[in-house]
mmCIF file of C-alpha atoms in Angstrom:
data_model
loop_
_atom_site.group_PDB
_atom_site.id
_atom_site.type_symbol
_atom_site.label_atom_id
_atom_site.label_comp_id
_atom_site.label_asym_id
_atom_site.label_seq_id
_atom_site.Cartn_x
_atom_site.Cartn_y
_atom_site.Cartn_z
ATOM 1 C CA MET A 100 82.871 97.239 79.634
ATOM 2 C CA ALA A 101 80.348 99.550 77.993
ATOM 3 C CA LYS A 102 78.777 102.173 80.172
ATOM 4 C CA ILE A 103 75.247 101.081 79.188
ATOM 5 C CA GLU A 104 74.469 99.262 82.395
ATOM 6 C CA ARG A 105 71.805 97.158 84.010
ATOM 7 C CA PRO A 106 70.110 98.287 87.221
ATOM 8 C CA SER A 107 72.568 98.370 90.087
ATOM 9 C CA ILE A 108 72.496 95.541 92.604
ATOM 10 C CA PHE A 109 73.207 98.179 95.278
ATOM 11 C CA LEU A 110 69.626 99.503 95.310
ATOM 12 C CA ALA A 111 66.615 98.571 97.431
ATOM 13 C CA GLU A 112 65.235 95.306 96.075
ATOM 14 C CA ARG A 113 63.609 92.325 97.734
ATOM 15 C CA ALA A 114 64.028 89.920 94.812
ATOM 16 C CA SER A 115 66.532 87.092 95.249
ATOM 17 C CA LEU A 116 70.009 87.948 93.979
ATOM 18 C CA ARG A 117 71.847 85.088 92.264
ATOM 19 C CA VAL A 118 75.501 85.229 93.336
ATOM 20 C CA THR A 119 78.361 83.125 92.008
ATOM 21 C CA PHE A 120 81.622 83.049 93.977
ATOM 22 C CA LEU A 121 84.538 81.934 91.795
ATOM 23 C CA VAL A 122 87.264 80.866 94.232
ATOM 24 C CA PHE A 123 90.900 80.107 93.358
ATOM 25 C CA SER A 124 93.542 78.187 95.277
ATOM 26 C CA GLY A 125 95.795 80.600 97.116
ATOM 27 C CA ALA A 126 92.908 82.757 98.307
ATOM 28 C CA SER A 127 92.559 83.644 101.977
ATOM 29 C CA ILE A 128 89.892 81.753 103.903
ATOM 30 C CA MET A 129 89.043 85.071 105.569
ATOM 31 C CA CYS A 130 88.282 86.636 102.182
ATOM 32 C CA VAL A 131 86.017 83.728 101.304
ATOM 33 C CA ALA A 132 84.211 83.943 104.637
ATOM 34 C CA SER A 133 83.909 87.744 104.507
ATOM 35 C CA ALA A 134 82.287 87.522 101.078
ATOM 36 C CA LEU A 135 79.972 84.625 101.832
ATOM 37 C CA ASP A 136 78.924 84.717 105.471
ATOM 38 C CA PRO A 137 77.194 88.130 105.566
ATOM 39 C CA LEU A 138 74.888 86.916 102.785
ATOM 40 C CA ARG A 139 74.242 83.625 104.581
ATOM 41 C CA ALA A 140 73.414 85.531 107.765
ATOM 42 C CA ALA A 141 71.055 87.858 105.875
ATOM 43 C CA ASN A 142 69.153 84.840 104.548
ATOM 44 C CA ARG A 143 68.893 83.411 108.039
ATOM 45 C CA ILE A 144 67.757 86.689 109.600
ATOM 46 C CA THR A 145 65.080 87.372 106.987
ATOM 47 C CA GLY A 146 63.967 83.754 106.697
ATOM 48 C CA GLU A 147 64.184 84.069 102.919
ATOM 49 C CA THR A 148 66.747 83.146 100.283
ATOM 50 C CA LEU A 149 67.395 86.710 99.258
ATOM 51 C CA PHE A 150 70.956 85.827 98.284
ATOM 52 C CA ASP A 151 70.986 82.641 96.230
ATOM 53 C CA TYR A 152 74.708 81.905 96.192
ATOM 54 C CA ARG A 153 76.935 79.127 94.957
ATOM 55 C CA LEU A 154 80.677 78.521 95.091
ATOM 56 C CA VAL A 155 82.552 77.274 92.032
ATOM 57 C CA SER A 156 86.126 76.792 90.875
ATOM 58 C CA MET A 157 87.678 76.655 87.427
ATOM 59 C CA THR A 158 88.089 72.869 87.513
ATOM 60 C CA GLY A 159 85.273 71.862 89.842
ATOM 61 C CA ASP A 160 87.827 70.713 92.418
ATOM 62 C CA ALA A 161 88.004 72.249 95.878
ATOM 63 C CA PRO A 162 90.404 75.224 95.869
ATOM 64 C CA VAL A 163 92.892 75.163 98.740
ATOM 65 C CA THR A 164 93.167 78.380 100.739
ATOM 66 C CA THR A 165 96.403 79.799 102.113
ATOM 67 C CA CYS A 166 95.844 78.197 105.517
ATOM 68 C CA GLY A 167 95.550 74.759 103.894
ATOM 69 C CA LEU A 168 91.781 74.423 104.220
ATOM 70 C CA PRO A 169 89.942 73.408 101.033
ATOM 71 C CA VAL A 170 86.715 75.147 100.089
ATOM 72 C CA ALA A 171 83.863 72.888 99.002
ATOM 73 C CA VAL A 172 82.397 73.974 95.670
ATOM 74 C CA SER A 173 79.299 72.860 93.790
ATOM 75 C CA GLY A 174 81.059 72.512 90.452
ATOM 76 C CA ARG A 175 83.110 74.259 87.801
ATOM 77 C CA PHE A 176 82.676 77.819 86.603
ATOM 78 C CA ASP A 177 80.253 78.028 83.673
ATOM 79 C CA PRO A 178 80.153 81.525 82.133
ATOM 80 C CA ALA A 179 76.804 80.723 80.505
ATOM 81 C CA GLU A 180 75.115 79.996 83.823
ATOM 82 C CA ALA A 181 72.809 82.787 84.916
ATOM 83 C CA ALA A 182 74.129 84.990 87.728
ATOM 84 C CA ASP A 183 73.294 88.509 88.827
ATOM 85 C CA MET A 184 76.606 88.949 90.650
ATOM 86 C CA LEU A 185 79.962 87.279 89.992
ATOM 87 C CA VAL A 186 82.614 87.569 92.711
ATOM 88 C CA VAL A 187 86.181 86.502 91.852
ATOM 89 C CA ILE A 188 88.183 85.629 94.986
ATOM 90 C CA ALA A 189 91.918 85.007 94.574
ATOM 91 C CA GLY A 190 95.215 85.474 96.369
ATOM 92 C CA PHE A 191 98.676 84.050 95.787
ATOM 93 C CA GLY A 192 99.480 82.567 92.383
ATOM 94 C CA THR A 193 96.937 84.655 90.491
ATOM 95 C CA GLN A 194 99.324 85.085 87.563
ATOM 96 C CA ASN A 195 99.044 81.338 86.906
ATOM 97 C CA TYR A 196 95.260 81.489 86.497
ATOM 98 C CA ALA A 197 94.959 84.242 83.892
ATOM 99 C CA THR A 198 94.427 81.885 80.960
ATOM 100 C CA SER A 199 92.711 82.972 77.770
ATOM 101 C CA ALA A 200 89.824 80.608 78.600
ATOM 102 C CA LEU A 201 89.283 82.173 82.026
ATOM 103 C CA LEU A 202 89.473 85.745 80.754
ATOM 104 C CA ALA A 203 87.061 84.984 77.931
ATOM 105 C CA GLY A 204 84.752 83.348 80.466
ATOM 106 C CA LEU A 205 84.811 86.405 82.712
ATOM 107 C CA ARG A 206 84.006 88.672 79.788
ATOM 108 C CA ARG A 207 81.122 86.420 78.746
ATOM 109 C CA ALA A 208 79.727 86.296 82.280
ATOM 110 C CA ALA A 209 80.010 90.096 82.556
ATOM 111 C CA ARG A 210 77.792 90.557 79.506
ATOM 112 C CA THR A 211 74.801 89.090 81.341
ATOM 113 C CA ALA A 212 75.584 89.681 85.048
ATOM 114 C CA ARG A 213 74.428 92.873 86.725
ATOM 115 C CA ALA A 214 77.714 93.158 88.615
ATOM 116 C CA VAL A 215 81.177 91.596 88.461
ATOM 117 C CA GLY A 216 83.932 92.152 90.974
ATOM 118 C CA GLY A 217 87.226 91.045 92.418
ATOM 119 C CA VAL A 218 88.239 90.416 96.005
ATOM 120 C CA GLU A 219 91.903 91.002 96.874
ATOM 121 C CA ALA A 220 93.969 89.496 93.996
ATOM 122 C CA GLY A 221 90.754 88.605 92.194
ATOM 123 C CA THR A 222 90.906 92.227 91.043
ATOM 124 C CA TRP A 223 93.891 91.299 88.847
ATOM 125 C CA LEU A 224 91.850 88.692 86.977
ATOM 126 C CA VAL A 225 88.927 91.059 86.499
ATOM 127 C CA ALA A 226 91.355 93.690 85.189
ATOM 128 C CA ARG A 227 93.135 91.265 82.860
ATOM 129 C CA ALA A 228 89.738 90.445 81.369
ATOM 130 C CA GLY A 229 89.458 94.133 80.449
ATOM 131 C CA LEU A 230 86.549 94.789 82.790
ATOM 132 C CA LEU A 231 88.251 97.598 84.715
ATOM 133 C CA GLU A 232 89.363 99.681 81.745
ATOM 134 C CA GLY A 233 88.199 103.252 82.287
ATOM 135 C CA ARG A 234 86.905 102.342 85.749
ATOM 136 C CA ASN A 235 87.824 103.169 89.334
ATOM 137 C CA ALA A 236 89.165 100.210 91.312
ATOM 138 C CA THR A 237 91.278 99.080 94.236
ATOM 139 C CA THR A 238 93.317 96.059 95.224
ATOM 140 C CA HIS A 239 95.345 94.937 98.221
ATOM 141 C CA TRP A 240 97.745 97.647 99.358
ATOM 142 C CA GLU A 241 100.785 95.392 98.809
ATOM 143 C CA ASP A 242 100.003 95.266 95.085
ATOM 144 C CA MET A 243 98.841 98.830 94.556
ATOM 145 C CA GLU A 244 101.901 100.184 92.704
ATOM 146 C CA ASP A 245 102.309 97.103 90.512
ATOM 147 C CA PHE A 246 98.594 97.131 89.712
ATOM 148 C CA MET A 247 98.725 100.785 88.644
ATOM 149 C CA ALA A 248 101.675 100.038 86.374
ATOM 150 C CA ALA A 249 99.971 96.994 84.858
ATOM 151 C CA PHE A 250 96.638 98.716 84.193
ATOM 152 C CA PRO A 251 97.223 102.389 83.343
ATOM 153 C CA GLY A 252 93.677 102.670 81.982
ATOM 154 C CA THR A 253 92.229 102.030 85.457
ATOM 155 C CA ASP A 254 91.972 104.744 88.109
ATOM 156 C CA VAL A 255 93.452 102.827 91.049
ATOM 157 C CA ARG A 256 92.508 104.151 94.464
ATOM 158 C CA PRO A 257 93.767 103.209 97.946
ATOM 159 C CA ASP A 258 90.170 102.810 99.181
ATOM 160 C CA ARG A 259 88.940 99.818 101.156
ATOM 161 C CA TYR A 260 86.484 98.954 98.407
ATOM 162 C CA VAL A 261 85.302 100.660 95.227
ATOM 163 C CA ILE A 262 82.005 100.368 93.366
ATOM 164 C CA ASP A 263 81.971 101.832 89.859
ATOM 165 C CA GLY A 264 78.773 101.018 88.018
ATOM 166 C CA PRO A 265 78.607 97.264 87.399
ATOM 167 C CA VAL A 266 82.097 96.522 88.741
ATOM 168 C CA PHE A 267 83.321 96.404 92.314
ATOM 169 C CA THR A 268 86.687 95.679 93.871
ATOM 170 C CA SER A 269 87.855 95.094 97.425
ATOM 171 C CA GLY A 270 91.294 95.279 99.019
ATOM 172 C CA GLY A 271 91.043 92.347 101.422
ATOM 173 C CA ALA A 272 89.008 90.432 103.982
ATOM 174 C CA SER A 273 87.812 93.241 106.251
ATOM 175 C CA PRO A 274 86.890 95.595 103.376
ATOM 176 C CA THR A 275 85.017 92.721 101.743
ATOM 177 C CA PHE A 276 82.909 92.302 104.878
ATOM 178 C CA ASP A 277 82.175 96.047 104.732
ATOM 179 C CA LEU A 278 81.272 95.730 101.047
ATOM 180 C CA MET A 279 78.840 92.878 101.696
ATOM 181 C CA LEU A 280 77.260 94.753 104.601
ATOM 182 C CA HIS A 281 76.816 97.674 102.199
ATOM 183 C CA LEU A 282 75.118 95.318 99.729
ATOM 184 C CA VAL A 283 72.777 94.016 102.441
ATOM 185 C CA ARG A 284 72.007 97.530 103.668
ATOM 186 C CA SER A 285 71.394 98.845 100.149
ATOM 187 C CA ARG A 286 69.009 96.052 99.230
ATOM 188 C CA LEU A 287 67.310 95.165 102.498
ATOM 189 C CA GLY A 288 67.695 98.223 104.729
ATOM 190 C CA MET A 289 69.692 99.305 107.743
ATOM 191 C CA ALA A 290 67.826 97.095 110.233
ATOM 192 C CA VAL A 291 68.825 93.875 108.461
ATOM 193 C CA ALA A 292 72.393 95.123 108.001
ATOM 194 C CA LEU A 293 72.673 95.885 111.723
ATOM 195 C CA ASP A 294 71.336 92.426 112.555
ATOM 196 C CA VAL A 295 73.923 90.861 110.234
ATOM 197 C CA ALA A 296 76.719 92.891 111.832
ATOM 198 C CA SER A 297 75.480 91.844 115.273
ATOM 199 C CA VAL A 298 75.652 88.158 114.348
ATOM 200 C CA PHE A 299 79.414 88.577 113.998
ATOM 201 C CA ILE A 300 79.756 91.139 116.824
ATOM 202 C CA TYR A 301 81.103 93.404 114.100
ATOM 203 C CA ASP A 302 81.242 97.081 114.957
ATOM 204 C CA GLN A 303 84.165 98.364 112.910
ATOM 205 C CA ALA A 304 82.417 99.195 109.630
ATOM 206 C CA ARG A 305 84.216 101.967 107.800
ATOM 207 C CA ALA A 306 83.526 104.099 104.761
ATOM 208 C CA ALA A 307 84.417 102.612 101.394
ATOM 209 C CA THR A 308 86.741 105.536 100.714
ATOM 210 C CA ASP A 309 88.792 105.081 103.895
ATOM 211 C CA ALA A 310 92.371 104.335 102.867
ATOM 212 C CA GLN A 311 93.755 100.860 103.403
ATOM 213 C CA PRO A 312 96.305 100.978 106.230
ATOM 214 C CA LEU A 313 99.713 99.364 105.846
ATOM 215 C CA VAL A 314 99.581 98.556 109.553
ATOM 216 C CA SER A 315 96.139 97.526 110.811
ATOM 217 C CA LEU A 316 95.867 99.002 114.279
ATOM 218 C CA GLY A 317 92.464 97.602 115.185
ATOM 219 C CA ARG A 318 90.684 99.301 118.053
ATOM 220 C CA LEU A 319 92.905 101.916 119.668
ATOM 221 C CA ASP A 320 91.019 102.120 122.962
ATOM 222 C CA GLY A 321 93.631 102.672 125.642
ATOM 223 C CA TYR A 322 96.338 103.697 123.169
ATOM 224 C CA ASP A 323 97.780 107.157 122.831
ATOM 225 C CA PRO A 324 96.355 108.602 119.568
ATOM 226 C CA ARG A 325 99.813 110.009 118.802
ATOM 227 C CA LEU A 326 101.030 106.416 118.399
ATOM 228 C CA ALA A 327 98.607 105.849 115.533
ATOM 229 C CA GLN A 328 99.575 109.160 113.961
ATOM 230 C CA ALA A 329 103.266 108.301 114.105
ATOM 231 C CA ILE A 330 102.739 104.830 112.633
ATOM 232 C CA ARG A 331 100.666 106.258 109.799
ATOM 233 C CA LEU A 332 103.533 108.662 109.009
ATOM 234 C CA MET A 333 105.971 105.752 108.982
ATOM 235 C CA GLU A 334 103.876 103.636 106.653
ATOM 236 C CA ALA A 335 103.426 106.583 104.276
ATOM 237 C CA HIS A 336 107.217 106.987 104.035
ATOM 238 C CA VAL A 337 108.580 103.461 103.663
ATOM 239 C CA ASP A 338 110.595 104.239 100.525
ATOM 240 C CA GLN A 339 111.999 107.532 101.842
ATOM 241 C CA PRO A 340 112.082 107.193 105.633
ATOM 242 C CA LEU A 341 111.576 110.229 107.797
ATOM 243 C CA THR A 342 113.848 110.890 110.730
ATOM 244 C CA ILE A 343 112.372 110.116 114.128
ATOM 245 C CA SER A 344 112.700 113.780 115.059
ATOM 246 C CA ALA A 345 110.660 114.725 111.971
ATOM 247 C CA ILE A 346 107.977 112.204 112.900
ATOM 248 C CA ALA A 347 107.905 113.562 116.459
ATOM 249 C CA ARG A 348 107.603 117.115 115.168
ATOM 250 C CA ARG A 349 104.704 116.214 112.843
ATOM 251 C CA THR A 350 103.034 114.357 115.703
ATOM 252 C CA GLY A 351 103.342 117.411 117.936
ATOM 253 C CA VAL A 352 105.667 115.949 120.560
ATOM 254 C CA THR A 353 109.354 115.906 121.385
ATOM 255 C CA THR A 354 111.529 113.014 120.264
ATOM 256 C CA ARG A 355 111.875 111.890 123.864
ATOM 257 C CA THR A 356 108.098 111.883 124.365
ATOM 258 C CA LEU A 357 107.602 109.875 121.168
ATOM 259 C CA GLU A 358 110.129 107.313 122.367
ATOM 260 C CA THR A 359 108.250 107.057 125.674
ATOM 261 C CA ILE A 360 104.917 106.565 123.857
ATOM 262 C CA PHE A 361 106.352 103.782 121.678
ATOM 263 C CA PHE A 362 108.144 102.001 124.480
ATOM 264 C CA ARG A 363 105.083 102.109 126.734
ATOM 265 C CA SER A 364 102.687 100.950 123.984
ATOM 266 C CA ILE A 365 104.802 98.605 121.839
ATOM 267 C CA GLY A 366 107.873 97.857 123.940
ATOM 268 C CA GLU A 367 110.440 99.197 121.489
ATOM 269 C CA THR A 368 111.802 102.486 120.252
ATOM 270 C CA PRO A 369 110.197 104.244 117.261
ATOM 271 C CA GLY A 370 113.414 103.709 115.285
ATOM 272 C CA ALA A 371 113.354 99.944 115.902
ATOM 273 C CA TYR A 372 109.668 99.758 115.018
ATOM 274 C CA TYR A 373 110.168 101.790 111.826
ATOM 275 C CA LEU A 374 113.009 99.534 110.694
ATOM 276 C CA ARG A 375 110.938 96.421 111.411
ATOM 277 C CA LEU A 376 108.018 97.844 109.433
ATOM 278 C CA ARG A 377 110.276 98.461 106.431
ATOM 279 C CA LEU A 378 111.919 95.040 106.667
ATOM 280 C CA ASN A 379 108.557 93.295 106.871
ATOM 281 C CA ALA A 380 107.521 95.146 103.711
ATOM 282 C CA ALA A 381 110.797 94.040 102.102
ATOM 283 C CA ARG A 382 110.244 90.423 103.141
ATOM 284 C CA ARG A 383 106.842 90.397 101.411
ATOM 285 C CA LEU A 384 108.467 91.667 98.210
ATOM 286 C CA VAL A 385 111.264 89.080 98.455
ATOM 287 C CA VAL A 386 108.804 86.200 98.875
ATOM 288 C CA ASP A 387 105.901 87.299 96.700
ATOM 289 C CA THR A 388 107.637 88.943 93.719
ATOM 290 C CA ARG A 389 110.606 88.421 91.404
ATOM 291 C CA MET A 390 111.724 92.019 91.877
ATOM 292 C CA ALA A 391 115.481 92.569 91.932
ATOM 293 C CA MET A 392 116.965 92.861 95.422
ATOM 294 C CA ALA A 393 118.391 96.310 94.666
ATOM 295 C CA ASP A 394 114.911 97.505 93.691
ATOM 296 C CA ILE A 395 113.406 96.022 96.856
ATOM 297 C CA GLY A 396 116.030 97.792 98.916
ATOM 298 C CA ALA A 397 115.291 101.113 97.235
ATOM 299 C CA ARG A 398 111.546 100.599 97.591
ATOM 300 C CA THR A 399 111.877 100.034 101.338
ATOM 301 C CA GLY A 400 114.201 102.927 102.056
ATOM 302 C CA PHE A 401 117.716 101.448 102.065
ATOM 303 C CA SER A 402 120.571 103.479 100.610
ATOM 304 C CA SER A 403 122.183 100.541 98.810
ATOM 305 C CA ALA A 404 121.688 96.866 98.030
ATOM 306 C CA ALA A 405 124.483 96.028 100.497
ATOM 307 C CA ALA A 406 122.822 97.980 103.313
ATOM 308 C CA PHE A 407 119.532 96.254 102.569
ATOM 309 C CA SER A 408 121.120 92.807 102.543
ATOM 310 C CA ARG A 409 122.878 93.404 105.872
ATOM 311 C CA ALA A 410 119.735 94.660 107.600
ATOM 312 C CA PHE A 411 117.627 91.826 106.153
ATOM 313 C CA SER A 412 120.168 89.206 107.235
ATOM 314 C CA ARG A 413 120.276 90.559 110.790
ATOM 315 C CA ALA A 414 116.480 90.543 111.038
ATOM 316 C CA PHE A 415 115.715 87.183 109.412
ATOM 317 C CA SER A 416 119.000 85.270 109.867
ATOM 318 C CA GLU A 417 119.370 84.792 106.105
ATOM 319 C CA ALA A 418 120.336 86.932 103.163
ATOM 320 C CA PRO A 419 117.348 87.948 101.035
ATOM 321 C CA THR A 420 118.549 85.894 98.044
ATOM 322 C CA ARG A 421 118.641 82.718 100.151
ATOM 323 C CA PHE A 422 115.338 83.616 101.804
ATOM 324 C CA ARG A 423 113.692 83.769 98.363
ATOM 325 C CA GLN A 424 114.981 80.284 97.476
ATOM 326 C CA LYS A 425 113.119 78.616 100.346
#
């Protein structure tokens, strides 16, 4: 996309913003709601249609979200239809939707829209259309490495959401809510944004540049802060696991104290938790990718394919090859 850009949508403006949400089957209902509901609430709070939104799909049929709930849409995606903001929301199965017709449609829509962006796996479709070349972007943390390999011309960041000129990207449901609150605050002011957040009793807004966590800890009130520090170290070293003594040392406690913290807070030892974290990461790769089992084992810190298979089988009662066939 050329760097000659229209006025940003993320500036103070009271005019109605026309928003098109392009939703694909396999998207998360939480991503859809996080993108849509803050704008609906802003309209209700202000008593004006300051966000004139519509939901569409590629075929005009209701896309089915991952939980099985269909999303009602007003029709099929028409790239020629006027929109200030196009939001592409996708999840599983995105590779099946990247047709030449869709990508051409996204490029055409981007020529007239003031902003185009992707939510979660929607980022892949925006990138395949060439709209992220030379831009900063993010995607869901599970896909970060594959995304960087697929789009070397994009500066991929682990941020919750990224806005780079007329393109924006978000890593998942919670970052999307933050992004939409940022849009409301930028256009309508802090008071309206606070009222929107209050509608949803939402008080966990974070900075766009906060890194996406592998393990979402939520509110840590009542938890030992050293627990969060240890878990963050574990998630940062999935492929080359640290020893528990090394984690304890970096956390500033003895190994015995770390074990006490984990057992009191989580009910298991740090070693058991670390192994479970790595195996859960491996399970996602087994189910969601066609990556070779040896590569999955290496990527999740196992010394050999045999060691990975044994650990996976003990945890999930099936060998990873059989688990993938389900």
